[in-house]
């Protein structure tokens, strides 16, 4: 009986004991390109829906409604202070990947305006679809050792050093950005944006957990 129990425990042993296979450099490159493309597309849908989301992406979107600058430039500018934080807490490799990811999102964002004109979009559809795309994009870039800067860096640090869920940390910070949107947006637009930010962070909270993925 004890022998059967021992065999069962061995068979049911969690995957933590299995040898992990890291991503190869080509896989990282393709993963980051895929994630940044989806992120730029999601942010473009949000911009066309005249909505905001959380994080530095949300701040950049917010500033596009209040200044003549484009999202691509603003996204890089608002992320500059967080690159220093990433370098301090996460090292040069993660920081370099994040810098590259942010830069690619900015380039893709500028391209979307020319290659994908959207004359009209339902705000609810744009907000839900945009945040879903952004959530999936974040999962992809996280899995490949990068981020989209800003609050993503803070959320990852909180998860790794304080064992807090990245999605929940990001949700709290995002609410601050959403509230700031009241200064330049109608309350109805802010409410829809808040609902969209919840969708994004639910995607992260349910799918990005320490130890769940091994690659």
mmCIF file of N, CA, C and O in Angstrom, residues 21-66:
data_model
loop_
_atom_site.group_PDB
_atom_site.id
_atom_site.type_symbol
_atom_site.label_atom_id
_atom_site.label_comp_id
_atom_site.label_asym_id
_atom_site.label_seq_id
_atom_site.Cartn_x
_atom_site.Cartn_y
_atom_site.Cartn_z
ATOM 1 N N UNK A 21 13.154 24.312 -20.780
ATOM 2 C CA UNK A 21 13.847 24.628 -22.029
ATOM 3 C C UNK A 21 13.668 26.110 -22.298
ATOM 4 O O UNK A 21 12.548 26.561 -22.581
ATOM 5 N N UNK A 22 14.717 26.904 -22.175
ATOM 6 C CA UNK A 22 14.578 28.348 -22.391
ATOM 7 C C UNK A 22 14.312 28.676 -23.857
ATOM 8 O O UNK A 22 14.608 27.890 -24.754
ATOM 9 N N UNK A 23 13.745 29.863 -24.077
ATOM 10 C CA UNK A 23 13.535 30.326 -25.443
ATOM 11 C C UNK A 23 14.874 30.609 -26.105
ATOM 12 O O UNK A 23 15.795 31.135 -25.496
ATOM 13 N N UNK A 24 14.961 30.268 -27.376
ATOM 14 C CA UNK A 24 16.155 30.582 -28.150
ATOM 15 C C UNK A 24 16.094 32.046 -28.588
ATOM 16 O O UNK A 24 15.012 32.657 -28.587
ATOM 17 N N UNK A 25 17.230 32.649 -28.967
ATOM 18 C CA UNK A 25 17.208 34.038 -29.450
ATOM 19 C C UNK A 25 16.229 34.280 -30.589
ATOM 20 O O UNK A 25 15.492 35.271 -30.562
ATOM 21 N N UNK A 26 16.155 33.400 -31.617
ATOM 22 C CA UNK A 26 15.145 33.643 -32.665
ATOM 23 C C UNK A 26 13.722 33.620 -32.124
ATOM 24 O O UNK A 26 12.864 34.386 -32.571
ATOM 25 N N UNK A 27 13.451 32.738 -31.163
ATOM 26 C CA UNK A 27 12.115 32.690 -30.559
ATOM 27 C C UNK A 27 11.818 33.975 -29.801
ATOM 28 O O UNK A 27 10.681 34.478 -29.836
ATOM 29 N N UNK A 28 12.819 34.497 -29.104
ATOM 30 C CA UNK A 28 12.631 35.758 -28.391
ATOM 31 C C UNK A 28 12.340 36.900 -29.358
ATOM 32 O O UNK A 28 11.462 37.734 -29.103
ATOM 33 N N UNK A 29 13.076 36.939 -30.455
ATOM 34 C CA UNK A 29 12.868 38.004 -31.443
ATOM 35 C C UNK A 29 11.453 37.931 -32.015
ATOM 36 O O UNK A 29 10.729 38.936 -32.070
ATOM 37 N N UNK A 30 11.035 36.733 -32.437
ATOM 38 C CA UNK A 30 9.701 36.565 -33.007
ATOM 39 C C UNK A 30 8.620 36.847 -31.965
ATOM 40 O O UNK A 30 7.590 37.462 -32.265
ATOM 41 N N UNK A 31 8.868 36.415 -30.730
ATOM 42 C CA UNK A 31 7.898 36.655 -29.671
ATOM 43 C C UNK A 31 7.717 38.135 -29.381
ATOM 44 O O UNK A 31 6.586 38.614 -29.238
ATOM 45 N N UNK A 32 8.818 38.871 -29.294
ATOM 46 C CA UNK A 32 8.738 40.305 -29.025
ATOM 47 C C UNK A 32 8.068 41.039 -30.191
ATOM 48 O O UNK A 32 7.243 41.935 -29.980
ATOM 49 N N UNK A 33 8.404 40.642 -31.420
ATOM 50 C CA UNK A 33 7.768 41.272 -32.581
ATOM 51 C C UNK A 33 6.264 41.014 -32.590
ATOM 52 O O UNK A 33 5.459 41.909 -32.881
ATOM 53 N N UNK A 34 5.868 39.790 -32.262
ATOM 54 C CA UNK A 34 4.443 39.461 -32.221
ATOM 55 C C UNK A 34 3.736 40.245 -31.120
ATOM 56 O O UNK A 34 2.661 40.824 -31.340
ATOM 57 N N UNK A 35 4.329 40.261 -29.936
ATOM 58 C CA UNK A 35 3.710 40.974 -28.820
ATOM 59 C C UNK A 35 3.595 42.467 -29.056
ATOM 60 O O UNK A 35 2.560 43.077 -28.772
ATOM 61 N N UNK A 36 4.647 43.062 -29.595
ATOM 62 C CA UNK A 36 4.611 44.510 -29.833
ATOM 63 C C UNK A 36 3.639 44.874 -30.949
ATOM 64 O O UNK A 36 2.988 45.923 -30.904
ATOM 65 N N UNK A 37 3.520 43.997 -31.953
ATOM 66 C CA UNK A 37 2.550 44.251 -33.020
ATOM 67 C C UNK A 37 1.128 44.239 -32.467
ATOM 68 O O UNK A 37 0.318 45.129 -32.765
ATOM 69 N N UNK A 38 0.813 43.241 -31.652
ATOM 70 C CA UNK A 38 -0.521 43.160 -31.057
ATOM 71 C C UNK A 38 -0.771 44.332 -30.111
ATOM 72 O O UNK A 38 -1.886 44.872 -30.046
ATOM 73 N N UNK A 39 0.256 44.732 -29.370
ATOM 74 C CA UNK A 39 0.107 45.864 -28.458
ATOM 75 C C UNK A 39 -0.198 47.149 -29.213
ATOM 76 O O UNK A 39 -1.090 47.917 -28.843
ATOM 77 N N UNK A 40 0.548 47.385 -30.292
ATOM 78 C CA UNK A 40 0.324 48.591 -31.085
ATOM 79 C C UNK A 40 -1.068 48.591 -31.706
ATOM 80 O O UNK A 40 -1.738 49.627 -31.758
ATOM 81 N N UNK A 41 -1.521 47.430 -32.154
ATOM 82 C CA UNK A 41 -2.856 47.328 -32.745
ATOM 83 C C UNK A 41 -3.930 47.594 -31.695
ATOM 84 O O UNK A 41 -4.905 48.317 -31.945
ATOM 85 N N UNK A 42 -3.751 47.015 -30.506
ATOM 86 C CA UNK A 42 -4.708 47.252 -29.437
ATOM 87 C C UNK A 42 -4.771 48.708 -29.020
ATOM 88 O O UNK A 42 -5.858 49.274 -28.814
ATOM 89 N N UNK A 43 -3.617 49.345 -28.905
ATOM 90 C CA UNK A 43 -3.574 50.761 -28.527
ATOM 91 C C UNK A 43 -4.168 51.642 -29.624
ATOM 92 O O UNK A 43 -4.799 52.669 -29.330
ATOM 93 N N UNK A 44 -3.996 51.234 -30.862
ATOM 94 C CA UNK A 44 -4.576 51.996 -31.969
ATOM 95 C C UNK A 44 -6.106 51.939 -31.916
ATOM 96 O O UNK A 44 -6.781 52.950 -32.135
ATOM 97 N N UNK A 45 -6.655 50.764 -31.612
ATOM 98 C CA UNK A 45 -8.108 50.646 -31.470
ATOM 99 C C UNK A 45 -8.617 51.515 -30.321
ATOM 100 O O UNK A 45 -9.668 52.169 -30.433
ATOM 101 N N UNK A 46 -7.873 51.549 -29.232
ATOM 102 C CA UNK A 46 -8.259 52.396 -28.103
ATOM 103 C C UNK A 46 -8.216 53.874 -28.473
ATOM 104 O O UNK A 46 -9.107 54.652 -28.099
ATOM 105 N N UNK A 47 -7.188 54.250 -29.209
ATOM 106 C CA UNK A 47 -7.068 55.647 -29.617
ATOM 107 C C UNK A 47 -8.211 56.040 -30.552
ATOM 108 O O UNK A 47 -8.789 57.126 -30.421
ATOM 109 N N UNK A 48 -8.554 55.150 -31.485
ATOM 110 C CA UNK A 48 -9.643 55.447 -32.407
ATOM 111 C C UNK A 48 -10.993 55.478 -31.698
ATOM 112 O O UNK A 48 -11.911 56.167 -32.135
ATOM 113 N N UNK A 49 -11.102 54.739 -30.599
ATOM 114 C CA UNK A 49 -12.325 54.757 -29.797
ATOM 115 C C UNK A 49 -12.335 55.918 -28.814
ATOM 116 O O UNK A 49 -13.286 56.071 -28.046
ATOM 117 N N UNK A 50 -11.260 56.724 -28.833
ATOM 118 C CA UNK A 50 -11.112 57.879 -27.934
ATOM 119 C C UNK A 50 -11.214 57.455 -26.478
ATOM 120 O O UNK A 50 -11.939 58.053 -25.676
ATOM 121 N N UNK A 51 -10.468 56.409 -26.160
ATOM 122 C CA UNK A 51 -10.453 55.872 -24.805
ATOM 123 C C UNK A 51 -9.019 55.877 -24.284
ATOM 124 O O UNK A 51 -8.074 56.193 -25.011
ATOM 125 N N UNK A 52 -8.864 55.527 -23.026
ATOM 126 C CA UNK A 52 -7.542 55.374 -22.432
ATOM 127 C C UNK A 52 -7.477 54.004 -21.783
ATOM 128 O O UNK A 52 -8.478 53.298 -21.666
ATOM 129 N N UNK A 53 -6.313 53.632 -21.368
ATOM 130 C CA UNK A 53 -6.122 52.428 -20.580
ATOM 131 C C UNK A 53 -5.112 52.762 -19.495
ATOM 132 O O UNK A 53 -4.779 53.932 -19.300
ATOM 133 N N UNK A 54 -4.636 51.754 -18.785
ATOM 134 C CA UNK A 54 -3.712 52.051 -17.701
ATOM 135 C C UNK A 54 -2.273 52.115 -18.147
ATOM 136 O O UNK A 54 -1.951 51.974 -19.324
ATOM 137 N N UNK A 55 -1.384 52.310 -17.181
ATOM 138 C CA UNK A 55 0.042 52.297 -17.438
ATOM 139 C C UNK A 55 0.535 53.489 -18.230
ATOM 140 O O UNK A 55 -0.193 54.456 -18.471
ATOM 141 N N UNK A 56 1.785 53.407 -18.636
ATOM 142 C CA UNK A 56 2.357 54.490 -19.432
ATOM 143 C C UNK A 56 1.702 54.586 -20.803
ATOM 144 O O UNK A 56 1.663 55.664 -21.396
ATOM 145 N N UNK A 57 1.181 53.461 -21.303
ATOM 146 C CA UNK A 57 0.430 53.517 -22.555
ATOM 147 C C UNK A 57 -0.815 54.377 -22.379
ATOM 148 O O UNK A 57 -1.163 55.182 -23.260
ATOM 149 N N UNK A 58 -1.482 54.212 -21.243
ATOM 150 C CA UNK A 58 -2.641 55.045 -20.965
ATOM 151 C C UNK A 58 -2.283 56.510 -20.803
ATOM 152 O O UNK A 58 -3.006 57.399 -21.277
ATOM 153 N N UNK A 59 -1.159 56.756 -20.142
ATOM 154 C CA UNK A 59 -0.701 58.143 -19.995
ATOM 155 C C UNK A 59 -0.395 58.763 -21.353
ATOM 156 O O UNK A 59 -0.730 59.924 -21.611
ATOM 157 N N UNK A 60 0.248 57.977 -22.215
ATOM 158 C CA UNK A 60 0.568 58.486 -23.548
ATOM 159 C C UNK A 60 -0.706 58.768 -24.339
ATOM 160 O O UNK A 60 -0.810 59.795 -25.025
ATOM 161 N N UNK A 61 -1.679 57.863 -24.259
ATOM 162 C CA UNK A 61 -2.959 58.103 -24.931
ATOM 163 C C UNK A 61 -3.630 59.357 -24.393
ATOM 164 O O UNK A 61 -4.172 60.167 -25.144
ATOM 165 N N UNK A 62 -3.587 59.517 -23.077
ATOM 166 C CA UNK A 62 -4.193 60.683 -22.447
ATOM 167 C C UNK A 62 -3.558 61.969 -22.947
ATOM 168 O O UNK A 62 -4.248 62.961 -23.238
ATOM 169 N N UNK A 63 -2.259 61.949 -23.085
ATOM 170 C CA UNK A 63 -1.539 63.140 -23.544
ATOM 171 C C UNK A 63 -1.795 63.440 -25.022
ATOM 172 O O UNK A 63 -1.702 64.588 -25.440
ATOM 173 N N UNK A 64 -2.137 62.396 -25.803
ATOM 174 C CA UNK A 64 -2.450 62.677 -27.210
ATOM 175 C C UNK A 64 -3.723 63.499 -27.343
ATOM 176 O O UNK A 64 -3.892 64.236 -28.320
ATOM 177 N N UNK A 65 -4.617 63.371 -26.360
ATOM 178 C CA UNK A 65 -5.861 64.146 -26.401
ATOM 179 C C UNK A 65 -5.657 65.576 -25.903
ATOM 180 O O UNK A 65 -6.493 66.438 -26.139
ATOM 181 N N UNK A 66 -4.555 65.822 -25.224
ATOM 182 C CA UNK A 66 -4.321 67.145 -24.642
ATOM 183 C C UNK A 66 -3.182 67.903 -25.308
ATOM 184 O O UNK A 66 -2.998 69.089 -25.060
#
